[in-house]
Every structure is written in structure tokens, then in C-alpha cells.
PDB file of C-alpha atoms and ligand atoms in Angstrom:
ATOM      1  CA  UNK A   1     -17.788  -8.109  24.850  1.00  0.00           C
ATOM      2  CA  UNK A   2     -16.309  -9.084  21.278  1.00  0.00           C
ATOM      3  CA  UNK A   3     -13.333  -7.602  22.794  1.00  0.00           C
ATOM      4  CA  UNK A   4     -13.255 -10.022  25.087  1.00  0.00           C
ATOM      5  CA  UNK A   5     -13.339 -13.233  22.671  1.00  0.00           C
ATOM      6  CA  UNK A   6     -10.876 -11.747  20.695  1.00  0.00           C
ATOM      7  CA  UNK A   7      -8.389 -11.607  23.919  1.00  0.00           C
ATOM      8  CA  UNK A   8      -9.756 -15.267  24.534  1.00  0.00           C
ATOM      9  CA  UNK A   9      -8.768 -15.715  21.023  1.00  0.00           C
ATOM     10  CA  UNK A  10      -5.641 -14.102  20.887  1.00  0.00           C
ATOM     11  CA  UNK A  11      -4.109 -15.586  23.949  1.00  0.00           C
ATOM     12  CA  UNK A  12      -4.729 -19.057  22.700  1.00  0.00           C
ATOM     13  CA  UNK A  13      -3.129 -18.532  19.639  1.00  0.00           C
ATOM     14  CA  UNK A  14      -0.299 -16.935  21.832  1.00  0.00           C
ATOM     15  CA  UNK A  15      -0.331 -20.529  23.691  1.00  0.00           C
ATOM     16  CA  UNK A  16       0.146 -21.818  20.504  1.00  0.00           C
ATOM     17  CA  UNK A  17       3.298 -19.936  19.053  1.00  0.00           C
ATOM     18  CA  UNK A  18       4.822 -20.693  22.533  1.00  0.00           C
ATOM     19  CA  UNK A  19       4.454 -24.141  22.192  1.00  0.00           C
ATOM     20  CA  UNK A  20       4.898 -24.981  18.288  1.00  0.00           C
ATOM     21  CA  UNK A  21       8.099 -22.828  18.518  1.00  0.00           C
ATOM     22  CA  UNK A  22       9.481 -24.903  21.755  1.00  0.00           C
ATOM     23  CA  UNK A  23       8.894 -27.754  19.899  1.00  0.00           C
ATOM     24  CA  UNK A  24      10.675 -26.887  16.937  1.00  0.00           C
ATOM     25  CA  UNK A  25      13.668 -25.564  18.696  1.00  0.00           C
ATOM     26  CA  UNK A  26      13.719 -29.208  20.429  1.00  0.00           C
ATOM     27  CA  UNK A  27      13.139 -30.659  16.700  1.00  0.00           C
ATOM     28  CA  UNK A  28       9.665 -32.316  17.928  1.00  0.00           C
ATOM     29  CA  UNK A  29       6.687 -32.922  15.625  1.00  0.00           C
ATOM     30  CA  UNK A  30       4.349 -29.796  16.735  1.00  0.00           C
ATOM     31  CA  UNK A  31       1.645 -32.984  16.739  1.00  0.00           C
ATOM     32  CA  UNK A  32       2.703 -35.135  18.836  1.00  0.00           C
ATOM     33  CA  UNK A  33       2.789 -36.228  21.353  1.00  0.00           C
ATOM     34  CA  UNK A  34      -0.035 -34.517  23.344  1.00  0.00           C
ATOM     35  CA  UNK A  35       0.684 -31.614  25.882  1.00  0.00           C
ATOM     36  CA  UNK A  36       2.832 -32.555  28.537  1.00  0.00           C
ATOM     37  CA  UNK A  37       5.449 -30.960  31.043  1.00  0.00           C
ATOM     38  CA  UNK A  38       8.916 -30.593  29.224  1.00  0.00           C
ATOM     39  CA  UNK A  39      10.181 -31.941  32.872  1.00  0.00           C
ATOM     40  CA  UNK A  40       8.173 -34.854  33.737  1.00  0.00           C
ATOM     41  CA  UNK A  41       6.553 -35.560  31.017  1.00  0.00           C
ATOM     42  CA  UNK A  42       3.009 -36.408  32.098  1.00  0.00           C
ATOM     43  CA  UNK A  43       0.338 -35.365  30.004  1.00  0.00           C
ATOM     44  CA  UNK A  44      -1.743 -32.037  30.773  1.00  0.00           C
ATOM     45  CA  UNK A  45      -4.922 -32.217  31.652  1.00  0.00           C
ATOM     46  CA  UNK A  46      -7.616 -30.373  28.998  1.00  0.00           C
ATOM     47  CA  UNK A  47      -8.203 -27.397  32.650  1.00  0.00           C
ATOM     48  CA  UNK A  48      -4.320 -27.116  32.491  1.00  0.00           C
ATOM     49  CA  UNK A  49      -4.434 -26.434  28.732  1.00  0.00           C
ATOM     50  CA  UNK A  50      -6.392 -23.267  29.372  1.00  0.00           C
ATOM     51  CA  UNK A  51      -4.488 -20.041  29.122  1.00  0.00           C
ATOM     52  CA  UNK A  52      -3.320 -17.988  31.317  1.00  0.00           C
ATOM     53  CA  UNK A  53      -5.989 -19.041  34.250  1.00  0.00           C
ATOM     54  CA  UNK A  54      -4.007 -22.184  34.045  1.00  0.00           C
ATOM     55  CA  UNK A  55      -0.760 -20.194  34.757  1.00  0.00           C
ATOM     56  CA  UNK A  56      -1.765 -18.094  37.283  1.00  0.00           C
ATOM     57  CA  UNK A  57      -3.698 -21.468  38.875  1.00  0.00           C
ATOM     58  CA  UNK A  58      -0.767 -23.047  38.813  1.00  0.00           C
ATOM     59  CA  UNK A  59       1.091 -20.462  40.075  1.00  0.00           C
ATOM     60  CA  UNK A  60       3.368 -20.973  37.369  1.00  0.00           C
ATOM     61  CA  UNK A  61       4.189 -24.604  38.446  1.00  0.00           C
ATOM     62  CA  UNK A  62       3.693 -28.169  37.102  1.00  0.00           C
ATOM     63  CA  UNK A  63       1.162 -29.284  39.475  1.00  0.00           C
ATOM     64  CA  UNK A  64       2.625 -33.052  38.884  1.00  0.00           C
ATOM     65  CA  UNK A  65       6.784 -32.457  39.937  1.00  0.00           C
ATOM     66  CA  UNK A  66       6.497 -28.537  40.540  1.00  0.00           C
ATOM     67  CA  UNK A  67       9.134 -27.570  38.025  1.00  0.00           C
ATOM     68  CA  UNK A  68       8.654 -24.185  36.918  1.00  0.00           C
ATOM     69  CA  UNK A  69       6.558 -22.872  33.853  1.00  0.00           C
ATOM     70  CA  UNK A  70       8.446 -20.698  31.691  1.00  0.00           C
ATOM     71  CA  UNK A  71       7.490 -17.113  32.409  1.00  0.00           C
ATOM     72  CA  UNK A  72       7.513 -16.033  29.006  1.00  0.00           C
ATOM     73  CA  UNK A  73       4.533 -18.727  28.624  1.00  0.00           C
ATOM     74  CA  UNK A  74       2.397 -16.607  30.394  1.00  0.00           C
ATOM     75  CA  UNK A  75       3.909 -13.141  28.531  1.00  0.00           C
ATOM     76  CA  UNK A  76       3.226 -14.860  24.841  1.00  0.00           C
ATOM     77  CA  UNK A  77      -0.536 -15.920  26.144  1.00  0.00           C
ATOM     78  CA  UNK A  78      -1.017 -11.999  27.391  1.00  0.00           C
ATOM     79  CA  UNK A  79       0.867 -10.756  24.466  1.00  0.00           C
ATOM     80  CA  UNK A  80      -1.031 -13.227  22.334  1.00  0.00           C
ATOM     81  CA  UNK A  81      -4.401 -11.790  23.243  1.00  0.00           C
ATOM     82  CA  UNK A  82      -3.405  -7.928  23.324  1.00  0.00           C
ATOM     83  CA  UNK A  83      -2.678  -8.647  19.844  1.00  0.00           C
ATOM     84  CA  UNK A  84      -6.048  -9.722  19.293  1.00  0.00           C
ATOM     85  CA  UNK A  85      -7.658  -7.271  20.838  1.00  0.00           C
ATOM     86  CA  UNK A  86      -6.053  -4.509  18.032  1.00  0.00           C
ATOM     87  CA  UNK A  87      -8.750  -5.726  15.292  1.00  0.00           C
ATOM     88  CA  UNK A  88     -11.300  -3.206  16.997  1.00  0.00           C
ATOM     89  CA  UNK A  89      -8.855  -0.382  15.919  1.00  0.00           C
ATOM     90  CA  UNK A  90      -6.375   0.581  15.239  1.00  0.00           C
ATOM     91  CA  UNK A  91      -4.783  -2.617  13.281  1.00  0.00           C
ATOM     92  CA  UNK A  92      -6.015  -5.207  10.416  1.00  0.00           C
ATOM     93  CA  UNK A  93      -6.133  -9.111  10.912  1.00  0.00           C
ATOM     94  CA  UNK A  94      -3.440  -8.967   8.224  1.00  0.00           C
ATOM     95  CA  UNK A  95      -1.357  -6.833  10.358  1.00  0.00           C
ATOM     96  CA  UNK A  96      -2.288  -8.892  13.646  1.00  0.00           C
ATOM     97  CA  UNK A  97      -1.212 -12.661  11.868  1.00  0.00           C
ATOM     98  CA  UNK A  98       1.850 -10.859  10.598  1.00  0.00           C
ATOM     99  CA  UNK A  99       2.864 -10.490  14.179  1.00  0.00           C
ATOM    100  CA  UNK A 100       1.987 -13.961  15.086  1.00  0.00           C
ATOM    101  CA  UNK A 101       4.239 -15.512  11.926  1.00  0.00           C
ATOM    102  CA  UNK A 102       6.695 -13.449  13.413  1.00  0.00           C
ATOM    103  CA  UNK A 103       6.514 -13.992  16.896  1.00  0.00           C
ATOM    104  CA  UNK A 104       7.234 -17.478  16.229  1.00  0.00           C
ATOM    105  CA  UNK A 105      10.106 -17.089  14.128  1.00  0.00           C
ATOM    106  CA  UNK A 106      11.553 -15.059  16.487  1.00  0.00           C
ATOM    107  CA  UNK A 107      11.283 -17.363  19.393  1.00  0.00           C
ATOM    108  CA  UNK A 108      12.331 -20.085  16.594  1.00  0.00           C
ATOM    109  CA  UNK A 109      15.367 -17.624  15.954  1.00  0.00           C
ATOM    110  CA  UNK A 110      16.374 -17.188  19.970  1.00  0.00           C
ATOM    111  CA  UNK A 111      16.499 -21.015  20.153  1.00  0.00           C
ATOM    112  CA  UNK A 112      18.447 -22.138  17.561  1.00  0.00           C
ATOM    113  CA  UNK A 113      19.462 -19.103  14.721  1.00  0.00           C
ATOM    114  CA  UNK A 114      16.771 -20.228  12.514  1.00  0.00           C
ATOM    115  CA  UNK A 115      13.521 -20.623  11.624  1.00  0.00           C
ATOM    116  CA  UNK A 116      11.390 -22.597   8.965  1.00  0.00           C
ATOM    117  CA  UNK A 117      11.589 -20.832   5.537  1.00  0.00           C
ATOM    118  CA  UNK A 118       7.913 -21.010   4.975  1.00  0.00           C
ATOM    119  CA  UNK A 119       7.002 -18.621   7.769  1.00  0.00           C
ATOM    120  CA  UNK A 120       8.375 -16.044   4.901  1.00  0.00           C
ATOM    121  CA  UNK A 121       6.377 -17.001   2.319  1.00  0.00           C
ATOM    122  CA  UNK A 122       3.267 -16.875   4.177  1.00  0.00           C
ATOM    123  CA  UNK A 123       4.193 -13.076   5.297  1.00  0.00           C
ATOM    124  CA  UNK A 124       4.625 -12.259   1.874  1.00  0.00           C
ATOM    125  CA  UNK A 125       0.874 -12.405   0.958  1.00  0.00           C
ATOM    126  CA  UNK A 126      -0.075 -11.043   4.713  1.00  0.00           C
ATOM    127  CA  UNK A 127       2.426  -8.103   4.539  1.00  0.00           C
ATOM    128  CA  UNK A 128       1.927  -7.219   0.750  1.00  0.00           C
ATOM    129  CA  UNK A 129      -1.997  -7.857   0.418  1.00  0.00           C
ATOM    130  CA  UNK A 130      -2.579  -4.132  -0.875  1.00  0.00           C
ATOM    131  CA  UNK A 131       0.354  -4.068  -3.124  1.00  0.00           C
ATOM    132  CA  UNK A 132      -1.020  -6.677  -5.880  1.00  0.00           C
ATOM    133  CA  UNK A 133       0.490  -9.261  -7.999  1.00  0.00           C
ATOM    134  CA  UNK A 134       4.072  -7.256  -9.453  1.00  0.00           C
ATOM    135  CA  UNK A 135       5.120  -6.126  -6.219  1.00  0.00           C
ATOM    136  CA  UNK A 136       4.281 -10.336  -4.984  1.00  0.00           C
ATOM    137  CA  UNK A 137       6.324 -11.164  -8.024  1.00  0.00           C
ATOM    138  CA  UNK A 138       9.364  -9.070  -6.962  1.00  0.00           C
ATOM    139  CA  UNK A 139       8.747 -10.328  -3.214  1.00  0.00           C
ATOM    140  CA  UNK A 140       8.627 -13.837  -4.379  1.00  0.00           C
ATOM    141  CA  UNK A 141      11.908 -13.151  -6.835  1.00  0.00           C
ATOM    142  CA  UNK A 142      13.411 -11.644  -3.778  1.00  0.00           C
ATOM    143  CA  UNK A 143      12.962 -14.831  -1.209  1.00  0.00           C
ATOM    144  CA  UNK A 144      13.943 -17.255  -3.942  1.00  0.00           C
ATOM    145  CA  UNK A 145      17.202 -15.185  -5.098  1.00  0.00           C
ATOM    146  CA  UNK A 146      18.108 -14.721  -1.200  1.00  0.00           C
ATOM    147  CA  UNK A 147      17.676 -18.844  -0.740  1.00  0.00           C
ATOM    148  CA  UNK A 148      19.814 -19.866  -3.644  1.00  0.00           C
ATOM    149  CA  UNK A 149      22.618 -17.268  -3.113  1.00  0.00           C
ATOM    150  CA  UNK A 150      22.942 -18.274   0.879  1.00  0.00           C
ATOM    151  CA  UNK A 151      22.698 -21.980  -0.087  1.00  0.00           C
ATOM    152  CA  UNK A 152      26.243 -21.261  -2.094  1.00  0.00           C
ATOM    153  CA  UNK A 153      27.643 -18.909   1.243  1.00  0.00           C
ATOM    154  CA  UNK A 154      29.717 -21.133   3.785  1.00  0.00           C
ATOM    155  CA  UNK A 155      30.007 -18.145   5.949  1.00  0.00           C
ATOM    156  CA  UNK A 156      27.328 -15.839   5.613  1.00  0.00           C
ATOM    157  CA  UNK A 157      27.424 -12.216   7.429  1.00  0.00           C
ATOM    158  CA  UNK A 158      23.429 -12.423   7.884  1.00  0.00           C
ATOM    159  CA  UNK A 159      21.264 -14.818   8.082  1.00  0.00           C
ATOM    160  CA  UNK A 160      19.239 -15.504   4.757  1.00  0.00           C
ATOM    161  CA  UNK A 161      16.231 -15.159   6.916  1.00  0.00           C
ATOM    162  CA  UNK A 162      17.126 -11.748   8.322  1.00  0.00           C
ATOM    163  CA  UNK A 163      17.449 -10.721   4.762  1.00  0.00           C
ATOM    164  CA  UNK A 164      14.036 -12.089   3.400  1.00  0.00           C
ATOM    165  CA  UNK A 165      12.252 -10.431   6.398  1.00  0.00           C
ATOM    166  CA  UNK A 166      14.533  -7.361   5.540  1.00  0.00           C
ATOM    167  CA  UNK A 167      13.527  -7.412   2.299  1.00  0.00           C
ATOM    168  CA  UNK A 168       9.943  -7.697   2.671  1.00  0.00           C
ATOM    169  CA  UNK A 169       9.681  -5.077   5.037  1.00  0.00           C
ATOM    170  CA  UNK A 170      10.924  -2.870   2.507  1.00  0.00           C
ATOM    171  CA  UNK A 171       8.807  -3.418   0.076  1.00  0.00           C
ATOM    172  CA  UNK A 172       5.951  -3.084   1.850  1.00  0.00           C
ATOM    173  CA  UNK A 173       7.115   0.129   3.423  1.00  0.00           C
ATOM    174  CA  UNK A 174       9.911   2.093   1.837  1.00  0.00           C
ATOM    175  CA  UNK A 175      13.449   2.942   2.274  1.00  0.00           C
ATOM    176  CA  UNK A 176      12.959   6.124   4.937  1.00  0.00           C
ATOM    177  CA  UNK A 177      10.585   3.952   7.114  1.00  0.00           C
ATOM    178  CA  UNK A 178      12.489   0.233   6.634  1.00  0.00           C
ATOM    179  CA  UNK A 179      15.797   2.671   7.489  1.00  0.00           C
ATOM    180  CA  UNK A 180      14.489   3.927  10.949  1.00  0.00           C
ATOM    181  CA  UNK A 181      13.311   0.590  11.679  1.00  0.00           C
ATOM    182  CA  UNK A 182      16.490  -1.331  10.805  1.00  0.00           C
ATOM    183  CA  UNK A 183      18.684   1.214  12.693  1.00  0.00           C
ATOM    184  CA  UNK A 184      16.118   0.761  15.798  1.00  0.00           C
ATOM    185  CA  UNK A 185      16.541  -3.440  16.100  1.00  0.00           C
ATOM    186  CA  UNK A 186      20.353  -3.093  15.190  1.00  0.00           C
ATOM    187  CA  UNK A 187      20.334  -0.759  18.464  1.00  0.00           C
ATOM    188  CA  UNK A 188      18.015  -2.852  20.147  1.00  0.00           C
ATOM    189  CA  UNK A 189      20.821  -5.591  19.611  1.00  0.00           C
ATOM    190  CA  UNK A 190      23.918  -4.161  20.137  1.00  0.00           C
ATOM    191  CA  UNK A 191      22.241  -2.895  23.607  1.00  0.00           C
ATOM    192  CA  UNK A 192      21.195  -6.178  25.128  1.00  0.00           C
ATOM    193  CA  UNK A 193      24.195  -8.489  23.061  1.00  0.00           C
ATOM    194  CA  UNK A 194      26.586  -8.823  26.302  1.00  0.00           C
ATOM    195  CA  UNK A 195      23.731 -10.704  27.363  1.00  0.00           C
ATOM    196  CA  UNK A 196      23.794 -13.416  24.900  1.00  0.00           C
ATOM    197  CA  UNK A 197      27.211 -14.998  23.483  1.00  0.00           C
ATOM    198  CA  UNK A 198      28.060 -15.571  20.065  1.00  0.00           C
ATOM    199  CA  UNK A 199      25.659 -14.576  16.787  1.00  0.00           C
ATOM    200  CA  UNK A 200      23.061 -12.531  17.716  1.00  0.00           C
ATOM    201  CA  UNK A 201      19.700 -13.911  16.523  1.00  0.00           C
ATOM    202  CA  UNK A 202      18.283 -10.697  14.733  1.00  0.00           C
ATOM    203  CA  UNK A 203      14.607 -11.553  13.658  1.00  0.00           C
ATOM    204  CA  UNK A 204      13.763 -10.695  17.624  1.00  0.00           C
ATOM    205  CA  UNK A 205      14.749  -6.983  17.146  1.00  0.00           C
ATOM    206  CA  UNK A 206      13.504  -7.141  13.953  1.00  0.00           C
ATOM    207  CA  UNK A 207       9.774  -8.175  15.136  1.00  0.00           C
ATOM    208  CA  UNK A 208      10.051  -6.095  18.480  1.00  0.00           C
ATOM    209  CA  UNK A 209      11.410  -2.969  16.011  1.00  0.00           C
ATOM    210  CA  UNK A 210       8.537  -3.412  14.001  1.00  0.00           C
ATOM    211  CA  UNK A 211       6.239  -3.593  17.182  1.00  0.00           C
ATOM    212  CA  UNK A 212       7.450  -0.457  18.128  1.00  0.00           C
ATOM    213  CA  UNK A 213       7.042   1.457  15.325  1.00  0.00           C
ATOM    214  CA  UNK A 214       3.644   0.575  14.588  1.00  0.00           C
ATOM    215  CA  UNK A 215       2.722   1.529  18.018  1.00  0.00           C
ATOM    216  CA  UNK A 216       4.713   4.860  17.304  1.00  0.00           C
ATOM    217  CA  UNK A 217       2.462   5.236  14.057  1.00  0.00           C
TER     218      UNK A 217
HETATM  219 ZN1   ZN B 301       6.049 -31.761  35.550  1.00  0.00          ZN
END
């Protein structure tokens, strides 16, 4: 049963990164106003605010002008709760809000190459918990030399967010493993790039490498 709440849980909080990060990308206040549909604009009701039942409900349609519900609204809310569901075994809370920061910045990432700088900072405690206070020190020396060098960089060949994540990662983890899993998102992203045009936002392969090897694990 607690497995239950926890999906409950889990796929609101998923309802939560999808919307905060759509408003972000469309530089809203994550605030205000209320819910509504990004078409029409009317307000949703508190039954249409309920996750995925209100999807599938809806059949993945405004019930006001019947413009279509992003899918991947319904895939973050499912994703959102698997997540959750992990606590029972085999992963920590740490390790499940470490996804969710991530998550976000990824879909922050996919919308408009970046995302906001403090979603690092909060990893750092999250990801590094066991390490203590020297290895937080170096993580927190790391994030602030990475933000004033790129602030001086007109044409950067990474993104200083990549980098922070980058670097994080490998503390937390080691060269060997932060190697395989580097080599796996780069692949990722070469694979799918004739999809997009332009830079390729990298903190998506980085989260869904990192997804994939802790499943491997
Ligand atoms: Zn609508």
C-alpha cells in the first residue's frame, strides 16, 4: 500500500517538474498565475489538476478548446511516480530528489540551453551527503571556479552547467565510473543529434546516462 502513496507522491511531483520547467522555459513566475491551458488560457479546474487520471480523462485534451496535452506530461507524471516508488529498494530519497533536480534541468536545458544555477548547488549536498564537509568544499570550489571562468568565455565549447553537473558526478563517483557514463550520454547525443539543429543541450543525456547506469548497477 505505501507503495502506492509513494507513486501518488511521485507522480505529483512529476506534475510539478513538468510544469515549473515549462514555465521557466516561457520565462513565467512558477507562481502565478494559477494552472491554466498554455492554449486558451482558462484556468484548470482542482479534478483536472489531478495526475495522470486527469490525462487519461481527458484523453489527453483540454476539455475547454481541445488542444492537445503534451504527451510527455503524462510520461513525467508516470516517470515521476516510478521514481518514487524506488525508496522501497533499491534507491535512497537522496538518490530519488537527485533525479527530480535533474529532470527539471534537463527539460529546462531542451527548452532553452540552460537552466537555473541553483539546481547545482542543491545537488551538491543531495549527491555528496556521504562524502562530508572537504569533499563539499572542493564541490563548492568547483561550481564557483566553473561560474567565474564561463562568465569571462564569449564562446564557450560546453556549457558551464554541463561542466558543474560533470564535475559533481565525478566526485561523487570516480573517474572509471564518471568515464563510462560520460562516453554513454555523448553517444546518446551524437545518436539522436540529426534530430535537433544547432547545440545540443547535453544535461538530457547526462540525466538519462545516469538513469541508465544506476539501473545497470
Ligand atoms: Zn484549452
Amino acid at each position: 500500500m505505501s507503495t502506492f502513496f509513494l507513486f501518488c507522491y511521485g507522480c505529483c511531483f512529476g506534475s510539478l517538474i513538468g510544469a515549473t520547467s515549462a514555465r521557466y522555459a516561457r520565462q513565467e513566475s512558477p507562481f502565478y498565475p494559477g494552472s491554466h491551458c498554455d492554449t486558451c488560457q482558462i484556468p484548470l479546474q482542482p479534478w483536472q489538476l489531478v495526475p495522470v487520471l486527469s490525462y487519461l480523462y481527458q484523453r489527453g485534451r483540454c476539455q475547454t478548446c481541445g488542444a492537445a496535452i503534451p504527451r510527455q506530461v503524462l510520461i513525467l507524471e508516470l516517470v515521476g511516480g516510478w521514481l518514487a516508488t524506488t525508496i522501497m529498494g533499491p534507491a535512497t530519497l537522496l538518490t530519488v530528489i537527485w533525479f527530480y533536480l535533474w529532470i527539471y534541468a534537463s527539460l529546462c536545458d531542451k527548452a532553452t540551453q540552460t537552466f537555473p544555477g541553483i539546481i547545482s548547488w542543491l545537488s551538491l549536498p543531495v549527491l555528496l551527503w556521504p562524502f562530508g564537509f572537504p569533499i563539499w568544499g572542493l564541490a563548492s570550489i568547483w561550481l564557483i571556479g566553473v561560474h567565474l571562468l564561463w562568465s569571462h568565455l564569449s564562446q564557450p565549447p560546453i556549457g558551464d552547467g554541463d561542466l558543474e553537473f560533470i564535475g559533481l558526478y565525478g566526485l561523487a563517483f570516480g573517474l572509471p565510473t564518471t568515464a563510462w557514463w560520460l562516453l554513454t550520454a555523448c553517444l546518446l547525443a551524437l545518436l539522436t543529434h540529426r534530430w535537433f539543429s544547432g547545440r545540443i543541450a547535453l544535461i538530457p543525456y547526462l540525466t538519462i546516462s545516469a538513469l541508465v547506469w544506476w539501473l545497470w548497477s
